[in-house]
mmCIF file of C-alpha atoms and ligand atoms in Angstrom:
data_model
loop_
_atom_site.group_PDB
_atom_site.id
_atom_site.type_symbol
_atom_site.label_atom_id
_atom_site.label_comp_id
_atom_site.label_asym_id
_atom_site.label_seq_id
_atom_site.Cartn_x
_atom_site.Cartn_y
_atom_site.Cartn_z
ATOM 1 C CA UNK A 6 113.260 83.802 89.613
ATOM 2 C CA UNK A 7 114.527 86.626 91.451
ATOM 3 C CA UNK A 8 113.556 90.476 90.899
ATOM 4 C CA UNK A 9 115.140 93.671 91.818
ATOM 5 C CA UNK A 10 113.814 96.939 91.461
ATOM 6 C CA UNK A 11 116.228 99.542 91.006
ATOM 7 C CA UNK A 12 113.797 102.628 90.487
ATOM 8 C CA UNK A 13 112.327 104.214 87.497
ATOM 9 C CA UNK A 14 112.162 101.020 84.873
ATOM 10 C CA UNK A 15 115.481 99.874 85.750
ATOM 11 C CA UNK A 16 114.968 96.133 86.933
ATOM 12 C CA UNK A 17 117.237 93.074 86.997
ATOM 13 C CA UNK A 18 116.047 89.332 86.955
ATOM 14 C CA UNK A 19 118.180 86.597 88.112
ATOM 15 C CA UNK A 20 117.938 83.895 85.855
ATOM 16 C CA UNK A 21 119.900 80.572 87.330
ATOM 17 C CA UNK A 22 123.623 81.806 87.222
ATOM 18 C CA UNK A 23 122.606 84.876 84.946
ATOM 19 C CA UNK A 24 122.254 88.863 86.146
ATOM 20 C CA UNK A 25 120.396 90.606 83.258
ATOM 21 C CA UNK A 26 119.326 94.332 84.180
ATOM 22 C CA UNK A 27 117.247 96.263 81.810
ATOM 23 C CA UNK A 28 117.356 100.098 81.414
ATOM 24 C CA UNK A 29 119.532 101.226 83.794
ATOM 25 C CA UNK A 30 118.854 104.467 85.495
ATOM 26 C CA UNK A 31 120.230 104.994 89.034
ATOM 27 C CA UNK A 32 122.383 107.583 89.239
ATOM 28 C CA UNK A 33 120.360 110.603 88.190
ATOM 29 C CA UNK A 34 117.563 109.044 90.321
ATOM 30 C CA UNK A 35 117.210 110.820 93.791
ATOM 31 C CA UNK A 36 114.707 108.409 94.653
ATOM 32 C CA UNK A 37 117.065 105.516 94.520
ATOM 33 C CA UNK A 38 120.097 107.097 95.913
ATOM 34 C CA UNK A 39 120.716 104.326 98.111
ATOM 35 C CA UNK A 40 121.800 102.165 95.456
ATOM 36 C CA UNK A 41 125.389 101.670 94.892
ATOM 37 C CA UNK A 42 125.642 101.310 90.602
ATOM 38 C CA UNK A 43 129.087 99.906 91.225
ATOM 39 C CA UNK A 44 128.051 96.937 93.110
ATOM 40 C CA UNK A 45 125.522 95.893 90.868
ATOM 41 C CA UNK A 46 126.436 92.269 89.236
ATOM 42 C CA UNK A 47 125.218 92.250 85.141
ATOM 43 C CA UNK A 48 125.872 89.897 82.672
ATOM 44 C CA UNK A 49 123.724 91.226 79.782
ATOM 45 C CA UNK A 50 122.258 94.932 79.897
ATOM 46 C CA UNK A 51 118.842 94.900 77.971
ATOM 47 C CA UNK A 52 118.127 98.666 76.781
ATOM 48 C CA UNK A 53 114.628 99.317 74.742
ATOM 49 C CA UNK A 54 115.261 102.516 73.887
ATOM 50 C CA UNK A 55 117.528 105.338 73.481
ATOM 51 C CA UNK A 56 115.992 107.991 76.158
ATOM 52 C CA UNK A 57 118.594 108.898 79.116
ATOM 53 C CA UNK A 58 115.676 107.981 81.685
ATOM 54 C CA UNK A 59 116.811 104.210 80.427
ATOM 55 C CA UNK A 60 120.535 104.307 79.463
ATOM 56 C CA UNK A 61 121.902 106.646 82.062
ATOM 57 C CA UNK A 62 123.935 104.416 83.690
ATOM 58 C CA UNK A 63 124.209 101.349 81.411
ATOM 59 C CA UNK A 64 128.313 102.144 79.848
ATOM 60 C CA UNK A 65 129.273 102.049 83.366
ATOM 61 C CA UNK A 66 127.765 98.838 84.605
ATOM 62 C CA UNK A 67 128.606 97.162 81.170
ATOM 63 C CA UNK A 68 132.372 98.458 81.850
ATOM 64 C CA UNK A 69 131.967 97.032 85.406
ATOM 65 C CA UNK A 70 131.029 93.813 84.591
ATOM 66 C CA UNK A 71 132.420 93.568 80.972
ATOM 67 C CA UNK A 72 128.408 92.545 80.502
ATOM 68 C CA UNK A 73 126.903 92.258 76.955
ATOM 69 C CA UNK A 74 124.723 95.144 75.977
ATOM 70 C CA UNK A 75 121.331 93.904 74.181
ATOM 71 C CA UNK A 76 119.392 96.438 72.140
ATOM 72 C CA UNK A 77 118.458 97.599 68.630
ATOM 73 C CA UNK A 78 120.892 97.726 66.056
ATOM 74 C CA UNK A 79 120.850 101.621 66.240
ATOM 75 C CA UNK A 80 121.539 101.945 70.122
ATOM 76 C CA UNK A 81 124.316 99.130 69.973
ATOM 77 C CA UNK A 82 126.302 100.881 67.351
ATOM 78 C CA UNK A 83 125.830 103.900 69.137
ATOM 79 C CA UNK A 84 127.961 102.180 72.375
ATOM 80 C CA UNK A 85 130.374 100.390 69.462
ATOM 81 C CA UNK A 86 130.800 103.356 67.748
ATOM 82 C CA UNK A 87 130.591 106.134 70.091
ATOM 83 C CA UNK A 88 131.515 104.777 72.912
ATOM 84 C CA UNK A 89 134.285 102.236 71.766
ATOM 85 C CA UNK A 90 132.473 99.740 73.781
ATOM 86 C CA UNK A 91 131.991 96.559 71.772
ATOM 87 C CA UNK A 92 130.677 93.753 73.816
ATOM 88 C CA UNK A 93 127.120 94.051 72.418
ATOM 89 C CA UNK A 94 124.458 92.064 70.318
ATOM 90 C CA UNK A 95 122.135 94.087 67.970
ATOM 91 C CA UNK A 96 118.771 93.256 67.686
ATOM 92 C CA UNK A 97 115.618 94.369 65.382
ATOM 93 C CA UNK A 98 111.633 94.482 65.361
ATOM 94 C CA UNK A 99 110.290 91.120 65.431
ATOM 95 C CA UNK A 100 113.640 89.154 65.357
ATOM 96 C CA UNK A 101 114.191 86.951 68.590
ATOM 97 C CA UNK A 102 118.086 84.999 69.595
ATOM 98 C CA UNK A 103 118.779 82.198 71.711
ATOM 99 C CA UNK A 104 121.332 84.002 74.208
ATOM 100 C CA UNK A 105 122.520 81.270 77.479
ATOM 101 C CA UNK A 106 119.827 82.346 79.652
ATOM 102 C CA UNK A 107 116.883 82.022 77.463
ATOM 103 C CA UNK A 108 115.769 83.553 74.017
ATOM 104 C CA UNK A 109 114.683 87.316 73.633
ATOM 105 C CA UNK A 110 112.208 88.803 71.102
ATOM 106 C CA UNK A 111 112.212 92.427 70.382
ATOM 107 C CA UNK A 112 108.809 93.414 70.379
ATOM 108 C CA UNK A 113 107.275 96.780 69.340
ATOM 109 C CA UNK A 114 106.631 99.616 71.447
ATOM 110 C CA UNK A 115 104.677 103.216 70.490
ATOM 111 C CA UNK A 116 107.007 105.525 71.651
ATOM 112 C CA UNK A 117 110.176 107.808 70.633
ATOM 113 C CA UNK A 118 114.015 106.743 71.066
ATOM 114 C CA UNK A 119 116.745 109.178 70.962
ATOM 115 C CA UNK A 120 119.487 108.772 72.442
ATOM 116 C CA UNK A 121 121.405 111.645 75.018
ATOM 117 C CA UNK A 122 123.555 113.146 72.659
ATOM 118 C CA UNK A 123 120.821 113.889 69.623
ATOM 119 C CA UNK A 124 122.364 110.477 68.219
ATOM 120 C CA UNK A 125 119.101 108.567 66.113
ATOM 121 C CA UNK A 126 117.816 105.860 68.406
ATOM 122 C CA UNK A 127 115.803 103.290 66.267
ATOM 123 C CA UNK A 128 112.888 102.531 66.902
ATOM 124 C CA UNK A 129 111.607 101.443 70.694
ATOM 125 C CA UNK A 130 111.362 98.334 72.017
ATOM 126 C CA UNK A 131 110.306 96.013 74.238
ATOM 127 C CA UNK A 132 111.306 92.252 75.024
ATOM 128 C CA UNK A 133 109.542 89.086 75.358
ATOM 129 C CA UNK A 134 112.214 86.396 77.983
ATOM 130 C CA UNK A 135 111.226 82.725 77.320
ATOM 131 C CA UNK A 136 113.692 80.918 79.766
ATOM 132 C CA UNK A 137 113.696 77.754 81.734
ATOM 133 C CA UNK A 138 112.538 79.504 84.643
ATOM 134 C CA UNK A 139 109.787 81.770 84.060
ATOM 135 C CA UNK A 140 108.073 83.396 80.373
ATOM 136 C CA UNK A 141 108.063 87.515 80.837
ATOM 137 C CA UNK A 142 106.986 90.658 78.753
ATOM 138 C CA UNK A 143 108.945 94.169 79.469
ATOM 139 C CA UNK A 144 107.247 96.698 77.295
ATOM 140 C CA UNK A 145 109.956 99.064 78.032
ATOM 141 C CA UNK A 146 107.933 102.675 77.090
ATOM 142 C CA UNK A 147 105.010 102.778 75.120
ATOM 143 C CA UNK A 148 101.313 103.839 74.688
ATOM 144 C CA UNK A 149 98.760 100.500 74.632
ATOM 145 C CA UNK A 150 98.603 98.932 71.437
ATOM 146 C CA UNK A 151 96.823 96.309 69.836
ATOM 147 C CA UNK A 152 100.290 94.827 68.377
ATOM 148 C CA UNK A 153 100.133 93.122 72.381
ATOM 149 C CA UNK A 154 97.419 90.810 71.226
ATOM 150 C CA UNK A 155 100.743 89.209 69.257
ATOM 151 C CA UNK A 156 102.683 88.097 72.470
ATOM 152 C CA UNK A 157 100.699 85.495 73.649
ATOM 153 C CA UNK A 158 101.182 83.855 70.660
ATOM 154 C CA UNK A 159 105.063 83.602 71.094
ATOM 155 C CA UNK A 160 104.745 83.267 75.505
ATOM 156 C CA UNK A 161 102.318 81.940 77.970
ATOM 157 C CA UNK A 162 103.845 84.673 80.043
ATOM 158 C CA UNK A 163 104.532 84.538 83.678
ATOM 159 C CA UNK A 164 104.563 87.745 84.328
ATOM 160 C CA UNK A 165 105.020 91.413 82.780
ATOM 161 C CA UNK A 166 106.846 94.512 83.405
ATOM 162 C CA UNK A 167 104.686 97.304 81.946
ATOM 163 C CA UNK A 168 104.834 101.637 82.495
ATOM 164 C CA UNK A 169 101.908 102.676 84.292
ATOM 165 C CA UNK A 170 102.745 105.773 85.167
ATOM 166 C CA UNK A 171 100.963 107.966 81.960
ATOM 167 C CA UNK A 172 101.933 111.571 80.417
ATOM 168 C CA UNK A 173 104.989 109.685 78.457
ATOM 169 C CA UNK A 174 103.810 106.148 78.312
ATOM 170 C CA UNK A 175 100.154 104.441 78.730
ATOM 171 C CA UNK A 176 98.861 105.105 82.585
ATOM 172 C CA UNK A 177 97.950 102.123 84.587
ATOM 173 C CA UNK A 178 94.349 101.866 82.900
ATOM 174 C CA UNK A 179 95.541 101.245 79.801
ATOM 175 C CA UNK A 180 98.239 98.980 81.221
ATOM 176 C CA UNK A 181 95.440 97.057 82.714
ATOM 177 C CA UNK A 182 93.833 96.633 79.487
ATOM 178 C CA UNK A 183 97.761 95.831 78.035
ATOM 179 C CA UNK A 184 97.478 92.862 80.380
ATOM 180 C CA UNK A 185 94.210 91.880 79.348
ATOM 181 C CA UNK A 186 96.078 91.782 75.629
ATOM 182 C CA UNK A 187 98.509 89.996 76.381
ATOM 183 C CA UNK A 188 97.259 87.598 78.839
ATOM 184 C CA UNK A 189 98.920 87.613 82.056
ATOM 185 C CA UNK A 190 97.691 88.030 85.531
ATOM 186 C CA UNK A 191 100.744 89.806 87.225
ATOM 187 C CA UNK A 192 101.943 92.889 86.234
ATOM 188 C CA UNK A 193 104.900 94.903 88.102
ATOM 189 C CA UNK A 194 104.455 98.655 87.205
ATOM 190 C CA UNK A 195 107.066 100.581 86.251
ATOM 191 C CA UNK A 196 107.910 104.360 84.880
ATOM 192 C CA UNK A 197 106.115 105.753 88.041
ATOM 193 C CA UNK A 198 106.515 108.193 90.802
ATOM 194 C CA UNK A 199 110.031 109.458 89.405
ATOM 195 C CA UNK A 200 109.248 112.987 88.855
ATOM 196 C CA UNK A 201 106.368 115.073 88.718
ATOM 197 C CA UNK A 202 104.529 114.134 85.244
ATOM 198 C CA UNK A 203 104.369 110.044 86.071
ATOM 199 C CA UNK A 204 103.492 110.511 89.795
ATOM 200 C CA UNK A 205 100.539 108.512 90.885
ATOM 201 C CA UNK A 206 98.239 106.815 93.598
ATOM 202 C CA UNK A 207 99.123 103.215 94.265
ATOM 203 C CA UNK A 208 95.802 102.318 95.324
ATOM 204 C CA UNK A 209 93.817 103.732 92.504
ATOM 205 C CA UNK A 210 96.394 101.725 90.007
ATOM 206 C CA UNK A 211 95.988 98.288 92.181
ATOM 207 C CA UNK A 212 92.153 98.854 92.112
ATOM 208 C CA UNK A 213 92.292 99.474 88.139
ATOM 209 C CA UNK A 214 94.314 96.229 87.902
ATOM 210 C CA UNK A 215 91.858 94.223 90.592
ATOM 211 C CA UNK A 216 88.766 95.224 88.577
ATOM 212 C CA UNK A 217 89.837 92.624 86.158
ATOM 213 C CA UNK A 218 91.311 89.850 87.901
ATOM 214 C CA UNK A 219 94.713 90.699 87.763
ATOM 215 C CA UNK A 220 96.808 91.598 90.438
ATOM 216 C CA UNK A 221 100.295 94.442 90.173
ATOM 217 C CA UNK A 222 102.902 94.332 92.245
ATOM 218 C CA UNK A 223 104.735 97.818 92.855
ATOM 219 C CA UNK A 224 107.822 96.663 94.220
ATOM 220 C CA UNK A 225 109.801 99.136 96.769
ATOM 221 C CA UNK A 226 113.383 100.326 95.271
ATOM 222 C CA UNK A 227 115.534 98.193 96.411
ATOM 223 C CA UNK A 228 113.646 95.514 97.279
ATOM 224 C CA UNK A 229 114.542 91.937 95.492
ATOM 225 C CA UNK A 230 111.067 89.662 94.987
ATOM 226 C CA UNK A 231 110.799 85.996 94.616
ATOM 227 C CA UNK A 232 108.507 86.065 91.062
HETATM 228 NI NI1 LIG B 316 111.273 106.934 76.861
HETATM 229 MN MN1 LIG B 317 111.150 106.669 79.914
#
């Protein structure tokens, strides 16, 4: 499966013929100015919550690519509503659907979720991607929490996407211990660096992850991995 880190927690995964980016936030990133939003290729836009560190840019790729927008019920009437864009599938706490690429579980996260405009958010989420290719976990923002023990019960995961970069989400000791929880050996970090709060050192985070047996991968912006 192919990965591309666009900066911040935006990501995409290729999954055969599929483009599925989650959170998108390019635009208002100086740190990933070199990536043109308007050449980005999406077929479904995952969002797991409302903040504009994960939506900034999502309208505009889904209007790019005419791409289905995947979220909680609140966020996906928000762009129905809103912003008259109606190519979307609303999703809630525990539910999981079987989209083309693979089915999606909306897991729980311990964070906040309003959206730009003062709009009510939901709840935050995360997702759990079982797909013929490869099992993975995005916890999109949140603190650690024991509801992570759940996920290996629905994925032998392959690998996780999980904030490390502390002051709004866990920091990348808890995130260790997340991937203790949930049973998986390679983590990619996200929610780092971006501005001054989250900024951290890469090699105290590896070592944290190292110290049990489990090896993260910060991936440069940019920069597509084979996973
Ligand atoms: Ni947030
Ligand atoms: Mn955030």
């Amino acid at each position: 499966m192919k990965f591309t880190f666009y900066g911040h927690a935006c990501f995409a995964v290729q999954i055969q013929e599929t483009n599925i980016i989650f959170d998108p936030f390019i635009s208002p990133n100086e740190l990933a100015a070199d990536i043109d939003v308007d050449a980005i290729k999406a077929d479904y836009i995952l969002i797991s919550h409302g903040h504009g560190d994960h939506v900034a840019d999502a309208l505009r790729i889904a209007q790019n690519n005419e791409a289905t927008i995947v979220s909680n019920f609140e966020i996906v009437s928000w762009y129905q509503n809103t912003h008259k864009y109606p190519k979307a599938h609303p999703m809630n706490h525990g539910g999981s659907w079987n989209f083309d690429f693979g089915k999606v579980k909306y897991t729980n996260a311990v964070h906040t979720s309003g959206l730009p405009d003062g709009s009510y958010g939901g709840y935050p989420g995360g997702f759990i991607v079982n797909s013929a290719e490869k099992n993975f976990y995005y916890a999109g923002d949140t603190a650690l929490t024991y509801d992570m023990k759940l996920i290996p019960m629905w994925s032998k995961l392959d690998f996780a996407v999980l904030p490390i970069g502390d002051n709004f989400t866990m920091g990348y000791e808890d995130a260790a211990i997340a991937a203790e929880f949930i049973e998986c050996d390679k983590i990619i970090g996200v929610h780092f660096d971006t501005f001054g709060f989250i900024k951290i050192d890469h090699s105290k985070a590896k070592a944290a992850f190292e110290a049990k047996g489990k090896e993260l991968i910060l991936p440069k912006i940019g920069e597509t991995i084979d996973i």
